[in-house]
Coordinates of C-alpha atoms in Angstrom, one line a residue:
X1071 CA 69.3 124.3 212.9
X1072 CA 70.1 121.4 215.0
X1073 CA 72.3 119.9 212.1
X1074 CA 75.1 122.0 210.9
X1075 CA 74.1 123.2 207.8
X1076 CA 75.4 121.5 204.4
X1077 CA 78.9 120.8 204.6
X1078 CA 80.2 123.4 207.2
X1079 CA 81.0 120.7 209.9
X1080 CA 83.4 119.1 207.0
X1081 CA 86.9 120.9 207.8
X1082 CA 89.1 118.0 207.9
X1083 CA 92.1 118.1 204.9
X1084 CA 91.2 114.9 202.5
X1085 CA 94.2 112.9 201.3
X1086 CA 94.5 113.4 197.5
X1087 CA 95.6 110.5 195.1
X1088 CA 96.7 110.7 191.6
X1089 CA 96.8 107.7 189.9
X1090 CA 97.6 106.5 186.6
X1091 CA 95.0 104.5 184.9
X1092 CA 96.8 104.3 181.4
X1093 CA 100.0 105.6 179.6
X1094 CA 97.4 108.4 178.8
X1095 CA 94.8 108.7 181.5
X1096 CA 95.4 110.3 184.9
X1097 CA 92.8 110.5 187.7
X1098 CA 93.0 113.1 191.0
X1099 CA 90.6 112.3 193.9
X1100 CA 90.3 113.4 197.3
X1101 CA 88.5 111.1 199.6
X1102 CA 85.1 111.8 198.2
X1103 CA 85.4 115.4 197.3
X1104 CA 85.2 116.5 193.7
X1105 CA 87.6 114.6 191.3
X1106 CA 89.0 115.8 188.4
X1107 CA 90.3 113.2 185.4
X1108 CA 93.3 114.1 182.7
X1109 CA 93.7 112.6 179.6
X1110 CA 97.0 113.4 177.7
X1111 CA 97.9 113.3 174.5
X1112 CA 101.1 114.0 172.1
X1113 CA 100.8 117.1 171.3
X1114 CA 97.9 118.7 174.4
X1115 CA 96.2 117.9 177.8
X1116 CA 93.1 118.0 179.0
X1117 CA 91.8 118.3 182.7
X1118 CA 88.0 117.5 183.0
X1119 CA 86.7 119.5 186.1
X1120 CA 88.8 122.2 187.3
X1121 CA 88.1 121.9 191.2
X1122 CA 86.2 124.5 193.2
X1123 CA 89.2 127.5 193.1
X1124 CA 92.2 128.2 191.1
X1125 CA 94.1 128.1 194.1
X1126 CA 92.9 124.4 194.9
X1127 CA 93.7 123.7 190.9
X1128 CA 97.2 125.0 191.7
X1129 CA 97.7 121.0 192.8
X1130 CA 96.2 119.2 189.7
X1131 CA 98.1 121.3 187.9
X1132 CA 101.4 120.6 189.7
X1133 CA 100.6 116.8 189.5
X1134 CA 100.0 117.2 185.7
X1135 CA 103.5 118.5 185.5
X1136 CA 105.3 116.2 187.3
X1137 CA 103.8 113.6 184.7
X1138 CA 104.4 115.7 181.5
X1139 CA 105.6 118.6 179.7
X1140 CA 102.4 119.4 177.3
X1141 CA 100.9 121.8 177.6
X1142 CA 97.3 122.0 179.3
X1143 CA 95.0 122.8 176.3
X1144 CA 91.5 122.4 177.3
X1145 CA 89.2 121.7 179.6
X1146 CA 85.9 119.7 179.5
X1147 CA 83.3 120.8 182.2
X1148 CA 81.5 117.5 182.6
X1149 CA 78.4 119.4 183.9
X1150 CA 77.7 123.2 186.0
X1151 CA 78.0 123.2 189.2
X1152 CA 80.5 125.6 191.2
X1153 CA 83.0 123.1 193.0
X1154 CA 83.6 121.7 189.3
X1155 CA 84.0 124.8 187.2
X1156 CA 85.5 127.5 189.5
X1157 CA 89.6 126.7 189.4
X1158 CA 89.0 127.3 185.4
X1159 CA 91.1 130.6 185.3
X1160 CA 94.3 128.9 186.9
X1161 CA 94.9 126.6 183.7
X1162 CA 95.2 129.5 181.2
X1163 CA 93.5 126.9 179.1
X1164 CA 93.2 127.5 174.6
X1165 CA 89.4 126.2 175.0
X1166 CA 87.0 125.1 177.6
X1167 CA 84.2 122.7 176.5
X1168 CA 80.5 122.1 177.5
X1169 CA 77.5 120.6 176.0
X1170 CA 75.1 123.4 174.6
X1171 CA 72.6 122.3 177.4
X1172 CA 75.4 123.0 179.8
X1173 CA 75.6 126.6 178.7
X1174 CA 72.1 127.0 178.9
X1175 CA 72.2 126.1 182.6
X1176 CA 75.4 129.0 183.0
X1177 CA 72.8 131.9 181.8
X1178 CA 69.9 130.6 183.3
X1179 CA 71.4 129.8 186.9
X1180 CA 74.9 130.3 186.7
X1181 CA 75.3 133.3 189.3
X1182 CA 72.6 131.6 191.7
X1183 CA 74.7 128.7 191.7
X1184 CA 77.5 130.0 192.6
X1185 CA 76.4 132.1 195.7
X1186 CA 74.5 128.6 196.8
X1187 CA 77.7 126.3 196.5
X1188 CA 80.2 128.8 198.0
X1189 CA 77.8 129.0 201.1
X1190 CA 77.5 125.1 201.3
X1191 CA 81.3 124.5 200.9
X1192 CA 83.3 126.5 203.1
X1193 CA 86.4 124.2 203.2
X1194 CA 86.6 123.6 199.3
X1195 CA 85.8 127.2 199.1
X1196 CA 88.4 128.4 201.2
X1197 CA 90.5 130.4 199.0
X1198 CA 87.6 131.9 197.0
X1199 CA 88.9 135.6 196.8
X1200 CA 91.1 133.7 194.1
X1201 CA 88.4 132.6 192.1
X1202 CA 87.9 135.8 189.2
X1203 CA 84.8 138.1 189.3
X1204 CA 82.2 136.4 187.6
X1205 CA 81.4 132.9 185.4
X1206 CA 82.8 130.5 183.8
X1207 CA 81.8 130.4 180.4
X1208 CA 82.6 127.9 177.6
X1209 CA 84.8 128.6 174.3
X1210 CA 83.3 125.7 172.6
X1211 CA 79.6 123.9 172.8
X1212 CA 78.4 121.1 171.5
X1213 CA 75.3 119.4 171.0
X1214 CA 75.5 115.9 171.6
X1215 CA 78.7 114.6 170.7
X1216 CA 82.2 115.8 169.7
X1217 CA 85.8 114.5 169.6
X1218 CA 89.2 116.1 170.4
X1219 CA 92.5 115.1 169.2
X1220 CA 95.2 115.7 171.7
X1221 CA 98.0 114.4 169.2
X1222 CA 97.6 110.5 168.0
X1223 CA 94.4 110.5 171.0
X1224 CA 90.9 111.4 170.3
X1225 CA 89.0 111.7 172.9
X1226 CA 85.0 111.0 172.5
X1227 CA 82.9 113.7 174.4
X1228 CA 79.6 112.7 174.4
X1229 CA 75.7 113.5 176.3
X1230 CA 74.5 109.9 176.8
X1231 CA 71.2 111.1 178.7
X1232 CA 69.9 113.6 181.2
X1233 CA 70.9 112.4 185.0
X1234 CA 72.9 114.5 187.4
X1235 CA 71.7 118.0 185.1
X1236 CA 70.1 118.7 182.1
X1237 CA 73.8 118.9 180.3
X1238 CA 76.1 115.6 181.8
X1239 CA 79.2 115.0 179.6
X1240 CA 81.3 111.9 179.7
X1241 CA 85.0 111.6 177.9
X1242 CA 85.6 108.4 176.5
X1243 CA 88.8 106.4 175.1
X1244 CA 87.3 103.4 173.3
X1245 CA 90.7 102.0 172.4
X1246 CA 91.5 101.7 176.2
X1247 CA 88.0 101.5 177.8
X1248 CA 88.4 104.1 180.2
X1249 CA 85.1 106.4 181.0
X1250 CA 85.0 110.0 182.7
X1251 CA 81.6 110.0 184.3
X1252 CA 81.7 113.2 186.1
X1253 CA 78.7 112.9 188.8
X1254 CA 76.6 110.6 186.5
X1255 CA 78.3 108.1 188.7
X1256 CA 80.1 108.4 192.3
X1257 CA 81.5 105.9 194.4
X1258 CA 81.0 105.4 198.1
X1259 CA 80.0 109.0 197.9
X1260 CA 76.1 110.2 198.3
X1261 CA 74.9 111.2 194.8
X1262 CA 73.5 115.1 194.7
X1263 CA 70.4 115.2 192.9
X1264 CA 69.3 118.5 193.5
X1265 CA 69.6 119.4 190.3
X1266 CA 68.9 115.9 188.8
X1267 CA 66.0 114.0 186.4
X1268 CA 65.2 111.2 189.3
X1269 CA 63.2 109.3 186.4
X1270 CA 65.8 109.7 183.6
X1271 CA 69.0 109.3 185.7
X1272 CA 68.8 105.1 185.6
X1273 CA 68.0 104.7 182.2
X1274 CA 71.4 107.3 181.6
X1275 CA 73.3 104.9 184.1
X1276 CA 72.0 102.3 181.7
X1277 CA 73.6 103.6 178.7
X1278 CA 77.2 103.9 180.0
X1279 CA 77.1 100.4 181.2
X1280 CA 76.7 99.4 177.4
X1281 CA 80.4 101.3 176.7
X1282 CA 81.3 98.5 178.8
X1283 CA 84.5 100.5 180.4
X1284 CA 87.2 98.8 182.1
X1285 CA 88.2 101.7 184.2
X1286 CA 86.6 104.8 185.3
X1287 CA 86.7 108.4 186.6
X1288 CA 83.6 109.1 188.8
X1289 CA 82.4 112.3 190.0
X1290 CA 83.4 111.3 193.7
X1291 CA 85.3 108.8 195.2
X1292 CA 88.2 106.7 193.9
X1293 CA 88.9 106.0 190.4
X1294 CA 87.3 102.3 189.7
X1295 CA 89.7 100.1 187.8
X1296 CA 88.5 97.4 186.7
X1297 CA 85.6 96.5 185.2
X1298 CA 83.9 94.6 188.4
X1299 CA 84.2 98.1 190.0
X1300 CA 82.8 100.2 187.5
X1301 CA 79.9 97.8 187.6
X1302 CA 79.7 98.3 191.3
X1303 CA 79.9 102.2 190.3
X1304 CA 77.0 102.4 188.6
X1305 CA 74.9 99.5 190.6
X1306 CA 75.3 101.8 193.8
X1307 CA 74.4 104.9 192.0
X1308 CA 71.4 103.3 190.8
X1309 CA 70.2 101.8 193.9
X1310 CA 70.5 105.4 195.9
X1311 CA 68.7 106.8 193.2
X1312 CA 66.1 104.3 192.9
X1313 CA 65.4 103.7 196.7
X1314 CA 65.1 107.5 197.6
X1315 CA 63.1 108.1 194.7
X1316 CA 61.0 105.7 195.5
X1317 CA 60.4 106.2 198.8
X1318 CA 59.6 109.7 197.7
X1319 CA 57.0 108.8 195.4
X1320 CA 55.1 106.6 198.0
X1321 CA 55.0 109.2 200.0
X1322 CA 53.1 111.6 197.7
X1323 CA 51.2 109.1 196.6
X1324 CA 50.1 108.9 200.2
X1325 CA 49.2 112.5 200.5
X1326 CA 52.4 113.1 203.3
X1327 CA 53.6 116.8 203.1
X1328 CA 57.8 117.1 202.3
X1329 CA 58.5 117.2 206.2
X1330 CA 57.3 114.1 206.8
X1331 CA 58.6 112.6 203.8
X1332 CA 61.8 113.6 204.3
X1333 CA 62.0 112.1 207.5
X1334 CA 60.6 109.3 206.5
X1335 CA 63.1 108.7 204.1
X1336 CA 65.9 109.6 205.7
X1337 CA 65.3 107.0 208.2
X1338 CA 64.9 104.6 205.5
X1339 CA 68.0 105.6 203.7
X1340 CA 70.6 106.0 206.7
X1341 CA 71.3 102.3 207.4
X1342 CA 71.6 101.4 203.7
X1343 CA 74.2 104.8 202.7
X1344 CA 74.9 106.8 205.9
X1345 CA 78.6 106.4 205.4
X1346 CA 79.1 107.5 202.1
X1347 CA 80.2 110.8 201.9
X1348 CA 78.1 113.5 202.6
X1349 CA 75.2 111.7 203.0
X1350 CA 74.0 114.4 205.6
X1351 CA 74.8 117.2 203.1
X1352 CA 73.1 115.8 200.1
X1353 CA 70.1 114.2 201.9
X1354 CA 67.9 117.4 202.3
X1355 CA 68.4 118.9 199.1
X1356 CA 67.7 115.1 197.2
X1357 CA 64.7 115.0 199.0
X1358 CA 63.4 118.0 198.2
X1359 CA 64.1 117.6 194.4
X1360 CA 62.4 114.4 194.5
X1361 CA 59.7 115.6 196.1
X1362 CA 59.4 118.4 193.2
X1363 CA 59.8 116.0 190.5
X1364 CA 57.1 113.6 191.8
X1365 CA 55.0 116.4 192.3
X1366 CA 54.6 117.4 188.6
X1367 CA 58.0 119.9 188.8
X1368 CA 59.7 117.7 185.5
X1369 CA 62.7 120.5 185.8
X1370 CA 65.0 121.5 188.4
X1371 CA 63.6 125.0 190.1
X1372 CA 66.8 127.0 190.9
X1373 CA 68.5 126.7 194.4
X1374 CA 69.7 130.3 195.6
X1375 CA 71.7 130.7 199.1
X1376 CA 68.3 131.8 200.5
X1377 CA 66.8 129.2 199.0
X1378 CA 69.5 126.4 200.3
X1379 CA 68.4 128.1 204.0
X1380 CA 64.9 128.2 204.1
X1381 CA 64.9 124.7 203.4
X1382 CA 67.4 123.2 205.2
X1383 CA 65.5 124.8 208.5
X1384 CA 62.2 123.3 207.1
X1385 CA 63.6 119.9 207.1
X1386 CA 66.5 119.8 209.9
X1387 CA 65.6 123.0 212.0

């Protein structure tokens, strides 16, 4: 393979922030690898996305106690994937939350997932004898929306629209405007869509411009804080989306097999995003799900760690 595969040339240590976006709202980022948001409350905390080990969620926790002394309570997967979910065990957490659609995704492709993302990540999944034997599973579902009271702070969980998966979860605080996207949107970081709706995801983005949040959590890159940067936020997500798919599209249209579309695109793409992060990582696998989806596949086929191989030496070998 001529490029390295996924992420395995990324070994370089990111530089973690943790930054207060209200008396109540927390967010931890790391240079464009997964963030994780925490919302406290009187009486209970919540962490939404756990990060990728227990031993890597050994930090947020520290952070969350150097801020305060309740307890953490729940956590709220945002979506499935296995750099978000895997640190779970390390909170000792009363519930963890997911939409119904989320859990679907668990028994369908939870342990396929798993292999695939621990082979793609080798640096966020460096400690991964300390992630448990087996899944993450959630305590509570939900279908569509919920709330949480953390004590004098409800938190809104709600499914706006299918986008990054079939079961994307946002937290909300109306009273202070501040949105946890999770990888609905990122932020100077290369959306992954291999598990995606291409055609669904902008109308989704759509929706959580109408909360009209003044702050905001993505699922990668720093937190946004003000309003002009959430806007920016969810303009960039939509034009990555948007241009790839589209340039996907035309190609089928045109009768081009996958190779040559994905080069094609590629080349079209790389000028406009190349230095967001991962752009290399993320490009294949985007491709390919486009290509699916414009192809008559409307749902995401699985992606297995033989899976992630044969196609990454289809389109880079």
């Amino acid at each position: 393979m001529s490029k390295q595969f996924a992420s395995h040339a990324d070994l370089d240590e990111k530089v973690v922030s943790f930054e207060k976006l209200s008396d109540n709202a927390y967010a931890y980022t790391a240079e464009g690898d997964p963030n994780s948001g925490i919302i406290i409350g009187d009486d209970a905390v919540m962490v939404i996305d756990t990060q990728a080990t227990p031993i890597m969620a050994q930090d947020v926790i520290r952070r969350v106690k150097e801020v305060t002394d309740k307890p953490i309570k729940y956590i709220l997967l945002s979506h499935y994937h296995a750099v978000r979910v895997l640190g779970a065990s390390a909170y000792n957490a009363q519930e963890i939350i997911a939409s119904r659609d989320t859990y679907d995704l668990i028994v369908e492709r939870g342990e396929q997932d798993k292999a695939s993302e621990i082979g793609r990540f080798p640096r966020l999944f460096r400690n991964v004898e300390s992630v448990p034997p087996g899944l993450t599973w959630p305590t509570i579902t939900f279908d569509g929306e919920m709330t949480v009271n953390l004590g004098n702070l409800e938190v809104q969980i709600l499914q706006v629209g299918r986008g990054h998966t079939k079961g994307d979860t946002i937290a909300w605080l109306p009273e202070q405007r501040i949105l946890f996207a999770g990888d609905l949107v990122e932020y100077q970081s290369t959306p992954y869509a291999g598990d995606c709706y291409f055609r669904e995801w902008p109308h989704t983005l759509d929706t959580l411009a109408e909360f009209n949040a003044e702050k905001m959590v993505p699922g990668r890159g720093p937190a946004l804080k003000s309003a002009d940067e959430v806007r920016k936020g969810l303009a960039g997500t939509r034009a990555f989306l948007t241009d790839l798919y589209s340039c996907v599209n035309s190609g089928v249209a045109a009768g081009k097999d996958l190779k040559a579309i994905y080069r094609e695109t590629y080349d079209f793409m790389k000028p406009r995003y190349a230095d967001w992060v991962i752009f290399d990582h993320c490009m294949p696998f985007d491709v390919s799900r486009a290509y699916d989806e414009a192809t008559g596949h409307d749902d995401p086929r699985i992606w297995t760690a033989e899976r992630d191989i044969e196609m990454w030496k289809q389109l880079e070998g």
